[in-house]
Amino acid sequence: MKPKVAFFDFTSCEGCQLEALNLTAEEVLALVDAVDIVNFREAITERADNYDIAFVEGSISRESEIARIKKIRDQAKIVVAFGACACIGGVNCLKNHMPMEEALKIVYCKDAKYYDTIPARPINAVIKVDHYIRGCPPVTAELLKVIKALLLGKKPDILNHPVCVECKMAGNVCVFERAMTCLGPVTRAGCGAICVNSGRHCWGCRGLVDDPNVDSEKEVLKKYGLTVDQVVEKFKIYNTYAEVAK
Ligand code: SF4
Ligand code: SF4
Ligand code: SF4
């Protein structure tokens, strides 16, 4: 019997699921050979409630989503948080800096009364999560790595070193040398430092490494005459939930 796999979306742009659909034809064939995909709104019309592994995209930002995610947890043997919104709250948590009534008014104006919202949160604030596939969006290689490990009954081997390591290996000149700031020293690797490779800096979409070396980040800032506040502004984009929960 092949394991039954389902993909679900909560508050999100659904870019993580789109990224999953970016697998190559060979990868898709290998995947459908190994698992039965029984629920994936962006890709198939079937909807089944019996699944073993649930990949959950998006954060929780409405009361009704709490009951829904708990139901998924009750059904699935394994729950995988898929993408930054699900893993760390991500961009949806930016609204947590203001009262919810204000956020509703900004978005829906006079129709705000028809909608409900609660402070956004990652799914592990509501249910137990077994594994994480990080990033906004995640890289497909990591999705495949996690699926492969789960099929073998192993714990996925997730990197726990900073993006700087991959950035240096890619041969980039550090953006601090160009008077920019970067969250690479405290952000979990796994993306290959894709943003820096493309001429930008790291925004921290993969969340923090365990035990981030904050002192080292501060030393780098000091060396380049930058302030902690300049970095905190960038940190807020994806990591507001962790910051507000402190
Ligand atoms: S993690 Fe990024 S790509 Fe995925 S749903 Fe959230 S905003 Fe969209
Ligand atoms: S701080 Fe940013 S640009 Fe510099 S090495 Fe680290 S990831 Fe690369
Ligand atoms: S470089 Fe940083 S912001 Fe860009 S994908 Fe990697 S972790 Fe995310």
Short mmCIF file of C-alpha atoms and ligand atoms in Angstrom, two decimals:
data_model
loop_
_atom_site.label_atom_id
_atom_site.label_comp_id
_atom_site.label_asym_id
_atom_site.label_seq_id
_atom_site.Cartn_x
_atom_site.Cartn_y
_atom_site.Cartn_z
CA MET A 1 0.00 0.00 0.00
CA LYS A 2 1.39 3.37 -0.97
CA PRO A 3 1.14 6.12 1.69
CA LYS A 4 -1.64 8.60 1.04
CA VAL A 5 -0.47 12.18 0.83
CA ALA A 6 -2.55 15.36 1.04
CA PHE A 7 -1.71 19.04 0.54
CA PHE A 8 -3.74 21.70 2.35
CA ASP A 9 -3.68 25.49 2.28
CA PHE A 10 -4.54 27.93 5.03
CA THR A 11 -3.85 31.69 5.00
CA SER A 12 -1.31 31.94 2.22
CA CYS A 13 -0.59 33.04 -1.32
CA GLU A 14 -0.43 29.35 -2.33
CA GLY A 15 3.02 29.91 -3.78
CA CYS A 16 4.39 26.96 -1.82
CA GLN A 17 1.96 24.57 -3.51
CA LEU A 18 2.78 26.16 -6.86
CA GLU A 19 6.45 25.48 -6.17
CA ALA A 20 5.59 21.82 -5.51
CA LEU A 21 4.06 21.77 -8.99
CA ASN A 22 7.39 22.95 -10.37
CA LEU A 23 8.86 19.47 -9.96
CA THR A 24 10.29 18.08 -13.17
CA ALA A 25 8.32 15.47 -15.12
CA GLU A 26 10.72 12.74 -13.92
CA GLU A 27 10.31 13.85 -10.30
CA VAL A 28 6.52 13.89 -10.61
CA LEU A 29 6.54 10.39 -12.12
CA ALA A 30 8.78 9.12 -9.32
CA LEU A 31 6.49 10.76 -6.76
CA VAL A 32 3.22 9.34 -8.06
CA ASP A 33 4.93 5.96 -8.24
CA ALA A 34 5.80 6.16 -4.55
CA VAL A 35 2.72 7.81 -3.01
CA ASP A 36 -0.99 8.31 -3.65
CA ILE A 37 -1.81 12.01 -3.73
CA VAL A 38 -5.40 12.15 -2.51
CA ASN A 39 -5.91 15.86 -1.86
CA PHE A 40 -4.16 18.74 -3.62
CA ARG A 41 -6.56 21.52 -4.61
CA GLU A 42 -4.15 23.20 -7.04
CA ALA A 43 -3.44 20.00 -8.93
CA ILE A 44 -6.30 17.48 -8.74
CA THR A 45 -10.07 17.51 -8.37
CA GLU A 46 -10.29 14.54 -5.99
CA ARG A 47 -10.85 15.20 -2.27
CA ALA A 48 -10.29 12.37 0.19
CA ASP A 49 -10.31 12.47 3.96
CA ASN A 50 -8.14 9.41 4.51
CA TYR A 51 -4.49 10.40 4.29
CA ASP A 52 -1.30 9.48 6.12
CA ILE A 53 0.91 12.50 5.48
CA ALA A 54 -0.43 16.06 5.40
CA PHE A 55 1.61 18.91 3.95
CA VAL A 56 0.15 22.14 5.29
CA GLU A 57 0.78 25.50 3.66
CA GLY A 58 -0.19 28.82 5.25
CA SER A 59 -0.58 30.29 8.69
CA ILE A 60 -3.61 30.29 10.98
CA SER A 61 -5.37 33.66 10.93
CA ARG A 62 -9.08 32.96 11.45
CA GLU A 63 -10.97 31.17 14.22
CA SER A 64 -12.45 28.71 11.71
CA GLU A 65 -8.95 27.62 10.68
CA ILE A 66 -8.20 26.38 14.19
CA ALA A 67 -10.88 23.68 14.03
CA ARG A 68 -9.84 22.78 10.48
CA ILE A 69 -6.15 22.32 11.28
CA LYS A 70 -7.01 20.25 14.37
CA LYS A 71 -9.12 17.95 12.21
CA ILE A 72 -6.19 17.48 9.82
CA ARG A 73 -3.93 16.69 12.80
CA ASP A 74 -6.43 14.08 14.04
CA GLN A 75 -6.46 12.38 10.65
CA ALA A 76 -2.80 12.50 9.59
CA LYS A 77 -0.09 10.27 11.03
CA ILE A 78 2.48 12.87 9.99
CA VAL A 79 2.00 16.63 9.61
CA VAL A 80 4.59 18.64 7.72
CA ALA A 81 4.56 22.45 7.88
CA PHE A 82 5.20 23.53 4.30
CA GLY A 83 6.68 27.00 3.75
CA ALA A 84 7.41 30.07 5.81
CA CYS A 85 3.76 30.94 6.57
CA ALA A 86 3.15 27.50 8.08
CA CYS A 87 6.57 27.10 9.74
CA ILE A 88 7.11 30.53 11.32
CA GLY A 89 3.96 32.56 10.59
CA GLY A 90 5.67 34.49 7.81
CA VAL A 91 4.38 37.66 6.17
CA ASN A 92 0.83 37.17 7.46
CA CYS A 93 2.06 38.02 10.96
CA LEU A 94 2.94 41.59 9.96
CA LYS A 95 -0.64 42.52 10.94
CA ASN A 96 0.07 41.32 14.49
CA HIS A 97 1.76 44.68 15.09
CA MET A 98 -1.66 46.39 15.09
CA PRO A 99 -5.10 45.74 16.62
CA MET A 100 -7.07 43.24 14.52
CA GLU A 101 -9.96 45.71 14.01
CA GLU A 102 -7.51 48.15 12.44
CA ALA A 103 -6.07 45.44 10.15
CA LEU A 104 -9.59 44.51 9.00
CA LYS A 105 -10.44 48.15 8.26
CA ILE A 106 -7.24 48.70 6.26
CA VAL A 107 -7.97 45.67 4.07
CA TYR A 108 -11.77 45.63 3.80
CA CYS A 109 -12.71 49.28 4.55
CA LYS A 110 -16.50 49.61 5.03
CA ASP A 111 -16.97 45.85 4.59
CA ALA A 112 -14.71 45.01 7.54
CA LYS A 113 -17.71 44.00 9.65
CA TYR A 114 -18.33 40.99 7.41
CA TYR A 115 -14.92 39.44 8.11
CA ASP A 116 -13.15 37.97 11.11
CA THR A 117 -9.46 37.72 11.82
CA ILE A 118 -7.18 36.74 14.69
CA PRO A 119 -3.45 37.38 15.13
CA ALA A 120 -1.69 35.18 12.57
CA ARG A 121 0.39 32.28 13.85
CA PRO A 122 2.42 29.33 12.55
CA ILE A 123 0.60 25.99 12.63
CA ASN A 124 2.74 24.69 15.51
CA ALA A 125 1.08 27.34 17.70
CA VAL A 126 -2.12 25.28 17.34
CA ILE A 127 -1.12 21.65 16.68
CA LYS A 128 1.91 19.40 17.00
CA VAL A 129 4.03 19.52 13.85
CA ASP A 130 6.30 16.60 12.95
CA HIS A 131 8.52 18.14 10.29
CA TYR A 132 9.25 21.47 8.64
CA ILE A 133 10.01 22.42 5.05
CA ARG A 134 11.06 26.04 5.25
CA GLY A 135 11.27 28.98 2.89
CA CYS A 136 9.10 31.41 0.94
CA PRO A 137 8.62 29.43 -1.14
CA PRO A 138 10.46 26.22 -0.17
CA VAL A 139 12.89 24.69 -2.62
CA THR A 140 11.56 21.57 -4.35
CA ALA A 141 14.76 19.64 -3.60
CA GLU A 142 13.96 19.91 0.11
CA LEU A 143 10.37 18.77 -0.46
CA LEU A 144 11.67 15.67 -2.25
CA LYS A 145 14.30 15.08 0.43
CA VAL A 146 11.65 15.14 3.15
CA ILE A 147 9.23 12.88 1.24
CA LYS A 148 12.07 10.40 0.56
CA ALA A 149 13.06 10.32 4.23
CA LEU A 150 9.46 9.83 5.38
CA LEU A 151 8.96 6.97 2.91
CA LEU A 152 12.08 5.31 4.34
CA GLY A 153 10.76 5.84 7.87
CA LYS A 154 13.63 8.20 8.68
CA LYS A 155 13.73 11.65 10.27
CA PRO A 156 14.46 14.20 7.51
CA ASP A 157 17.96 15.63 7.90
CA ILE A 158 17.34 19.38 8.00
CA LEU A 159 20.28 21.78 7.93
CA ASN A 160 21.02 23.79 11.03
CA HIS A 161 23.77 26.15 9.94
CA PRO A 162 23.41 29.74 8.70
CA VAL A 163 22.81 30.89 5.13
CA CYS A 164 26.27 32.54 5.25
CA VAL A 165 27.87 29.10 4.82
CA GLU A 166 26.05 28.49 1.52
CA CYS A 167 26.61 32.10 0.50
CA LYS A 168 30.37 31.79 0.94
CA MET A 169 30.39 28.44 -0.87
CA ALA A 170 28.60 30.16 -3.79
CA GLY A 171 31.48 32.65 -3.94
CA ASN A 172 29.43 35.78 -3.22
CA VAL A 173 30.92 39.02 -1.98
CA CYS A 174 29.16 39.72 1.32
CA VAL A 175 26.48 42.40 0.93
CA PHE A 176 27.73 44.13 4.07
CA GLU A 177 30.65 45.19 1.86
CA ARG A 178 28.03 47.04 -0.22
CA ALA A 179 26.52 48.84 2.81
CA MET A 180 23.48 46.54 2.84
CA THR A 181 22.23 44.48 5.77
CA CYS A 182 21.52 40.77 5.71
CA LEU A 183 19.97 38.13 7.97
CA GLY A 184 22.19 35.37 6.59
CA PRO A 185 24.27 35.00 9.77
CA VAL A 186 21.24 33.91 11.84
CA THR A 187 18.98 32.31 9.18
CA ARG A 188 18.76 28.57 8.57
CA ALA A 189 20.47 27.42 5.37
CA GLY A 190 18.98 25.17 2.71
CA CYS A 191 18.11 27.62 -0.08
CA GLY A 192 21.66 27.86 -1.42
CA ALA A 193 21.64 31.60 -0.53
CA ILE A 194 19.51 32.17 -3.61
CA CYS A 195 18.68 35.81 -2.80
CA VAL A 196 22.30 36.83 -2.37
CA ASN A 197 23.24 34.90 -5.52
CA SER A 198 20.69 37.11 -7.32
CA GLY A 199 22.18 40.36 -6.05
CA ARG A 200 19.91 40.82 -3.04
CA HIS A 201 20.29 40.00 0.65
CA CYS A 202 18.74 37.40 2.96
CA TRP A 203 15.38 38.35 4.47
CA GLY A 204 15.27 35.39 6.84
CA CYS A 205 12.43 33.50 5.18
CA ARG A 206 13.68 30.14 6.44
CA GLY A 207 13.54 31.24 10.06
CA LEU A 208 16.35 31.23 12.57
CA VAL A 209 18.91 28.49 13.07
CA ASP A 210 18.64 26.82 16.45
CA ASP A 211 20.63 28.90 18.88
CA PRO A 212 21.43 31.78 16.49
CA ASN A 213 24.68 33.61 17.10
CA VAL A 214 23.14 37.01 17.80
CA ASP A 215 26.38 38.39 19.24
CA SER A 216 28.18 37.60 16.00
CA GLU A 217 25.44 39.40 13.98
CA LYS A 218 25.80 42.42 16.26
CA GLU A 219 29.58 42.40 15.83
CA VAL A 220 29.17 42.39 12.04
CA LEU A 221 26.74 45.31 12.27
CA LYS A 222 29.13 47.22 14.49
CA LYS A 223 32.01 46.57 12.11
CA TYR A 224 30.03 48.09 9.23
CA GLY A 225 28.60 50.99 11.26
CA LEU A 226 25.03 49.67 11.10
CA THR A 227 22.40 49.55 13.85
CA VAL A 228 20.40 46.64 15.24
CA ASP A 229 17.21 48.52 14.29
CA GLN A 230 18.15 48.37 10.62
CA VAL A 231 18.24 44.59 10.82
CA VAL A 232 15.14 44.27 13.01
CA GLU A 233 13.07 45.93 10.28
CA LYS A 234 14.12 43.17 7.90
CA PHE A 235 13.60 40.52 10.56
CA LYS A 236 9.94 41.57 10.91
CA ILE A 237 9.04 40.62 7.34
CA TYR A 238 9.04 36.90 8.09
CA ASN A 239 9.70 36.57 11.79
CA THR A 240 7.16 38.86 13.45
CA TYR A 241 5.45 35.97 15.21
CA ALA A 242 8.67 35.01 17.01
CA GLU A 243 9.38 38.66 17.79
CA VAL A 244 5.91 39.51 19.15
CA ALA A 245 5.75 36.25 21.12
CA LYS A 246 9.06 37.05 22.91
S1 SF4 B 1 5.56 30.91 2.46
FE1 SF4 B 1 5.66 32.49 0.86
S2 SF4 B 1 5.14 31.40 -1.03
FE2 SF4 B 1 4.46 30.11 0.70
S3 SF4 B 1 2.33 30.71 1.05
FE3 SF4 B 1 3.58 31.94 2.41
S4 SF4 B 1 3.93 33.85 1.28
FE4 SF4 B 1 3.25 32.33 -0.22
S1 SF4 B 2 25.80 38.17 5.67
FE1 SF4 B 2 24.52 37.72 3.89
S2 SF4 B 2 25.74 38.36 2.13
FE2 SF4 B 2 27.14 38.20 3.87
S3 SF4 B 2 27.95 36.12 3.79
FE3 SF4 B 2 26.17 36.06 5.10
S4 SF4 B 2 24.48 35.51 3.74
FE4 SF4 B 2 26.17 36.20 2.46
S1 SF4 B 3 18.54 33.83 1.07
FE1 SF4 B 3 17.33 34.16 2.94
S2 SF4 B 3 15.44 35.15 2.24
FE2 SF4 B 3 16.43 34.24 0.43
S3 SF4 B 3 15.53 32.21 0.24
FE3 SF4 B 3 17.38 31.97 1.47
S4 SF4 B 3 16.68 32.13 3.59
FE4 SF4 B 3 15.06 32.97 2.29
#
